[in-house]
Coordinates of C-alpha atoms in Angstrom, one line a residue:
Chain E
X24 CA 27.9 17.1 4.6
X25 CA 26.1 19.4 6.9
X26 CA 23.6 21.9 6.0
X27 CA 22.2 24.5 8.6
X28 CA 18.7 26.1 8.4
X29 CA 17.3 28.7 10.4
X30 CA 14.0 29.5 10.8
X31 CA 12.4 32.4 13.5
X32 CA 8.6 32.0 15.3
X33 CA 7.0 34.9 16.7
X34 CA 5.3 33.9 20.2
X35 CA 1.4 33.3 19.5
X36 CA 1.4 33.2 15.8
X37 CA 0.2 29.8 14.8
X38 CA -0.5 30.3 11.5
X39 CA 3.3 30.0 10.9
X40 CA 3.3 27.2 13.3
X41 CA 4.8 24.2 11.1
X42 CA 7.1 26.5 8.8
X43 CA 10.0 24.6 9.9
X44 CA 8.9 21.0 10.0
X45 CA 7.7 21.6 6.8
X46 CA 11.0 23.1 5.5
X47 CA 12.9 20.1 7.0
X48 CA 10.9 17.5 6.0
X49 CA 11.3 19.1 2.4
X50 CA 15.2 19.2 3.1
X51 CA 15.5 15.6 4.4
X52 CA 13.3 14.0 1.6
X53 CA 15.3 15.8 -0.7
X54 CA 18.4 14.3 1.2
X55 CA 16.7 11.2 0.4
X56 CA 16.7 10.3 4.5
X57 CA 14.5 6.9 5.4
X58 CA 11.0 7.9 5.9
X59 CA 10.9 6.8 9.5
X60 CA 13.2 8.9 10.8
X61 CA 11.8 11.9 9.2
X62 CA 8.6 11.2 10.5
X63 CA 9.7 11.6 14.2
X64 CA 12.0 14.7 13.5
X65 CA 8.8 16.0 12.0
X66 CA 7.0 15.4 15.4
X67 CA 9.3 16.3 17.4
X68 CA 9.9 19.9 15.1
X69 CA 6.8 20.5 14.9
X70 CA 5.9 20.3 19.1
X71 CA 8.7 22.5 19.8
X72 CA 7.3 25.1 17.2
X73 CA 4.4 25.2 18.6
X74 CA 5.6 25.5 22.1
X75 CA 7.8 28.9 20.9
X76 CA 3.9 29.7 19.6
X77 CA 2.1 29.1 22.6
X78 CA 4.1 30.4 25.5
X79 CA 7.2 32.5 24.2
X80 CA 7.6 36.2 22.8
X81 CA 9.8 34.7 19.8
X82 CA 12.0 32.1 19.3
X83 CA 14.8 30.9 16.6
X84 CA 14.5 26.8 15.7
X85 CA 18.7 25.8 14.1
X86 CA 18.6 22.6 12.7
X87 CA 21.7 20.6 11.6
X88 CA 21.5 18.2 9.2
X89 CA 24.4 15.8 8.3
X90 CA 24.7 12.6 6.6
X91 CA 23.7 10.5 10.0
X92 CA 21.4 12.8 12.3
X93 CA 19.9 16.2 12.8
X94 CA 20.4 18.1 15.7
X95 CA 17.9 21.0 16.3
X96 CA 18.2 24.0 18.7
X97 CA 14.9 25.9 19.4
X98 CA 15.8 28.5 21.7
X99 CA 13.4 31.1 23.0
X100 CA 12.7 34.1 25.1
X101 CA 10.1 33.5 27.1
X102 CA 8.8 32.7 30.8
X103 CA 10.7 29.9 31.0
X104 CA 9.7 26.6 32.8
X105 CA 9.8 26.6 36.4
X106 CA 9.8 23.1 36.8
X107 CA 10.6 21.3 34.2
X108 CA 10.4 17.2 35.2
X109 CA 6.4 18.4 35.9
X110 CA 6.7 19.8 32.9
X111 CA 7.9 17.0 30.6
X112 CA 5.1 14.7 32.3
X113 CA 2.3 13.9 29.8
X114 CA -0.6 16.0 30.5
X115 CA 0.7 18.7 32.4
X116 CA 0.1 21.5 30.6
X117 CA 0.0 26.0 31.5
X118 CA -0.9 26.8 27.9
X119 CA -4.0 29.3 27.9
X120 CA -7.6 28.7 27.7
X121 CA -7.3 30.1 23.9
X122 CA -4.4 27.8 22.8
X123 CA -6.3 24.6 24.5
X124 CA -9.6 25.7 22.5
X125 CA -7.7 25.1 19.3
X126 CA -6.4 21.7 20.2
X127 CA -3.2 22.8 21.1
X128 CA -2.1 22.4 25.4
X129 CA -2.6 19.2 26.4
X130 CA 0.4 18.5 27.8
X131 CA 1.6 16.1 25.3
X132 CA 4.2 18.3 23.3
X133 CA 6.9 17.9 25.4
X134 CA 6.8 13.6 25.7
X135 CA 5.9 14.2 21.7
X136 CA 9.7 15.6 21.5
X137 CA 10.9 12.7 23.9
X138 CA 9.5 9.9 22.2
X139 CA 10.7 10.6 19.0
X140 CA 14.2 11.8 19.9
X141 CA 17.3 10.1 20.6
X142 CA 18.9 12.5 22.8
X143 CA 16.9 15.7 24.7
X144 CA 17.7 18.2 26.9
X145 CA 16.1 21.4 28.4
X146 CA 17.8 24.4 29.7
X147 CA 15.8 27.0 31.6
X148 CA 15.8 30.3 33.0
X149 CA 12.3 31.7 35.0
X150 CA 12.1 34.9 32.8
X151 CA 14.3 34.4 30.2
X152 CA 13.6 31.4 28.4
X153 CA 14.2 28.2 27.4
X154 CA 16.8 26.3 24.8
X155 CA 15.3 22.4 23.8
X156 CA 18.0 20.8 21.8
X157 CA 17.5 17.2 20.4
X158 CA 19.1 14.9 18.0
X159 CA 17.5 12.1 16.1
X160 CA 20.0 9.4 14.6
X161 CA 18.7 8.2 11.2
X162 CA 17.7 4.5 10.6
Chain M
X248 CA -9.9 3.3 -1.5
X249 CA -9.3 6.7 -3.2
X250 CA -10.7 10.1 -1.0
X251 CA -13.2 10.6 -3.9
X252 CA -14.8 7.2 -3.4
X253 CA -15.5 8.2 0.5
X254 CA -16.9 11.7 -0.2
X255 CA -19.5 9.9 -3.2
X256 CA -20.1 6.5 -0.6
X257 CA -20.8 9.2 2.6
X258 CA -22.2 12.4 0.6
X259 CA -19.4 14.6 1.6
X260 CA -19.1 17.8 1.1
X261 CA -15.7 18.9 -0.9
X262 CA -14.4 22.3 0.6
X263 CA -10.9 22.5 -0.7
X264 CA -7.9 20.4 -1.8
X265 CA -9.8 18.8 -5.0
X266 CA -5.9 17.9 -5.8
X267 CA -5.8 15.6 -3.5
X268 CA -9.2 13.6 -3.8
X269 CA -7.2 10.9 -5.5
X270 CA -5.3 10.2 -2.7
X271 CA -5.3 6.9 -1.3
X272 CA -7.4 6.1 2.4
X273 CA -6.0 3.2 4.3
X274 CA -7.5 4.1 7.8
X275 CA -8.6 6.8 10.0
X276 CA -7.9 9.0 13.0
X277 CA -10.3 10.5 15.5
X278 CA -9.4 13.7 17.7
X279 CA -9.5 16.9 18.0
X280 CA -6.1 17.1 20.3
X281 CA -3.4 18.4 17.3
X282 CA -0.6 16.9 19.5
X283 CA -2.8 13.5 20.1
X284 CA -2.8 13.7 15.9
X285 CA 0.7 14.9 15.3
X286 CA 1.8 11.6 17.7
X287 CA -0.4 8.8 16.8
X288 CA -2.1 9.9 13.2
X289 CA -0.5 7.5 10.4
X290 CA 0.0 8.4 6.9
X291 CA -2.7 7.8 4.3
X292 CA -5.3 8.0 7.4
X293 CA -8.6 10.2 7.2
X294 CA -8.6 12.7 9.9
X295 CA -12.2 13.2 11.9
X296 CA -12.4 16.6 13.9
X297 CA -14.1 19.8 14.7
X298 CA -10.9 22.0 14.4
X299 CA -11.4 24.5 11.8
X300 CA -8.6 26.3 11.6
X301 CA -5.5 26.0 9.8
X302 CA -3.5 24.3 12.0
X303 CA -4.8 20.9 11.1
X304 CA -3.9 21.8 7.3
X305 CA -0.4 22.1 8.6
X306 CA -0.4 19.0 10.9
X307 CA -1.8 16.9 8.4
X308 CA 0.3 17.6 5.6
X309 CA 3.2 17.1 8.1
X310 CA 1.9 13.8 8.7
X311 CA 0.9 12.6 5.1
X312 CA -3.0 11.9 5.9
X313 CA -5.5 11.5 3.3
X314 CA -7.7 13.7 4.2
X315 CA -9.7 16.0 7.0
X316 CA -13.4 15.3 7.6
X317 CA -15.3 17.9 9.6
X318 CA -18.4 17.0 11.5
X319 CA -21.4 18.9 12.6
X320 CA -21.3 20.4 9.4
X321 CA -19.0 22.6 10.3
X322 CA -17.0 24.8 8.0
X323 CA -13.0 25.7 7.8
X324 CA -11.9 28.7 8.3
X325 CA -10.6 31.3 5.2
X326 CA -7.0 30.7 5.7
X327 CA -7.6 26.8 6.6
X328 CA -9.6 26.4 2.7
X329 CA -6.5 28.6 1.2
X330 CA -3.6 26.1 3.1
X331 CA -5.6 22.6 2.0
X332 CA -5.6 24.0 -1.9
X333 CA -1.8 25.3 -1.4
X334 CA -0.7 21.2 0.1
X335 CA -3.4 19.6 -1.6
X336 CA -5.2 18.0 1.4
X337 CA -8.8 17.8 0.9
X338 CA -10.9 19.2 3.5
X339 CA -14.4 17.2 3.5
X340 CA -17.7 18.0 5.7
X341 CA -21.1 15.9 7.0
X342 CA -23.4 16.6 8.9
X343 CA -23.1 13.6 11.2
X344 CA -21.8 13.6 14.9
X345 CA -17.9 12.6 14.9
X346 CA -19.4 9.3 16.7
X347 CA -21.6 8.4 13.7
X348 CA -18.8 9.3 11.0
X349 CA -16.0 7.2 12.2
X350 CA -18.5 4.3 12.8
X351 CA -19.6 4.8 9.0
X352 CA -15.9 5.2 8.2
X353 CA -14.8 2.1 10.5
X354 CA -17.0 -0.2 8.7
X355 CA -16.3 0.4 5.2
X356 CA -12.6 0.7 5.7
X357 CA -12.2 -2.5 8.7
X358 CA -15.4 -4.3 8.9
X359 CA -16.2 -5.4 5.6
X360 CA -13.7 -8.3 5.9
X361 CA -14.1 -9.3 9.5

């Protein structure tokens, strides 16, 4: 079994911030996955939407699902991260003064992704953009 | 404890997501950081915050949580009351500080039995 779902994010619209998650964790109950695991895929979906929200010009989320993990790509075109091990450490944050009045920026999307991932990596460009890809195992 | 059983104990006010007033309230969850929620909120939990907007609709029906209680008497946005009637989350309102609420909150749900 694998099913693939595609979803695109528009940089700075947050009112469509949690389209995927939401479509995934639909999918995956449906699918009849353990509830812990969905729980952290949902997490970990729903930071990396919001990251495509708050500092990209668009983005594309792939998810994979098969019968023993999900792997998601959420790729972007964006500014890219400069430096990304400052980046991934809790608190850090360059979202705007907007985005942090809403709640959003506090440098905790990123270790959000990490904890509830098995495997994570970051590829970025200054400029271009950035691909996240993660994978969570099921229970 | 049902939802509905809060908003008559506290004199809430009910904005949105009547649907969901018989859902069930095991604890609660104060901040108004969506990614401090979206990490550390449990399911079934009543959410305290002054976010209005329709973000926290989204995060907590992601989540599973009871509920949303705004403090300061302050009111959700358009979109936000249109989202909690769509997922059936109610949105709830007092006039009390955040501090005062998840005291009030605290004791019913944790310190009765202690």
């Amino acid at each position: 079994m694998s099913i693939e779902l595609v979803f695109h994010i528009a940089g700075g619209d947050f009112s469509n911030a949690g389209k995927a998650s939401s479509h995934i964790k639909k999918v995956l109950k449906q699918l009849n996955i353990d509830s812990k695991s969905i729980k952290r895929i949902v997490v970990a979906v729903y930071e990396a939407e919001v990251n495509v929200a708050a500092h990209a010009f668009s983005g594309q989320v792939t998810a994979q699902i098969t019968e023993h993990h999900i792997e998601v790509v959420v790729s972007d075109q964006g500014p890219g991260i400069e430096n990304i091990e400052q980046a991934m450490q809790p608190g850090y944050s360059t979202a705007s003064k907007e985005v942090r009045e809403m709640g959003f920026g506090a440098g905790m999307g990123l270790s959000n992704i990490q904890k509830n991932t098995d495997e994570l990596s970051i590829e970025s460009r200054v400029g271009e953009g950035t691909i996240v890809t993660f994978r969570c195992n099921y229970l | 404890m049902k939802v509905s059983e809060l908003v008559e104990k506290f004199e809430l006010n009910v904005y949105s997501g009547l649907s969901g007033l018989d859902r069930e309230v095991t604890g609660g969850y104060v901040s108004d950081l969506l990614s401090d929620v979206m990490g550390n909120a449990a399911e079934n939990e009543v959410w305290i915050t002054l976010q209005t907007h329709q973000n926290v609709v989204a995060i907590a029906s992601l989540k599973d949580l009871a509920a949303i209680v705004l403090v300061k008497g302050m009111e959700p946005d358009d979109d936000t009351l249109e989202r909690s009637n769509q997922e059936g989350i109610p949105i709830l309102g007092t006039p009390l500080s955040t501090f005062e609420m998840a005291g009030k909150l605290f004791v019913e749900l944790e310190g009765s039995g202690a």
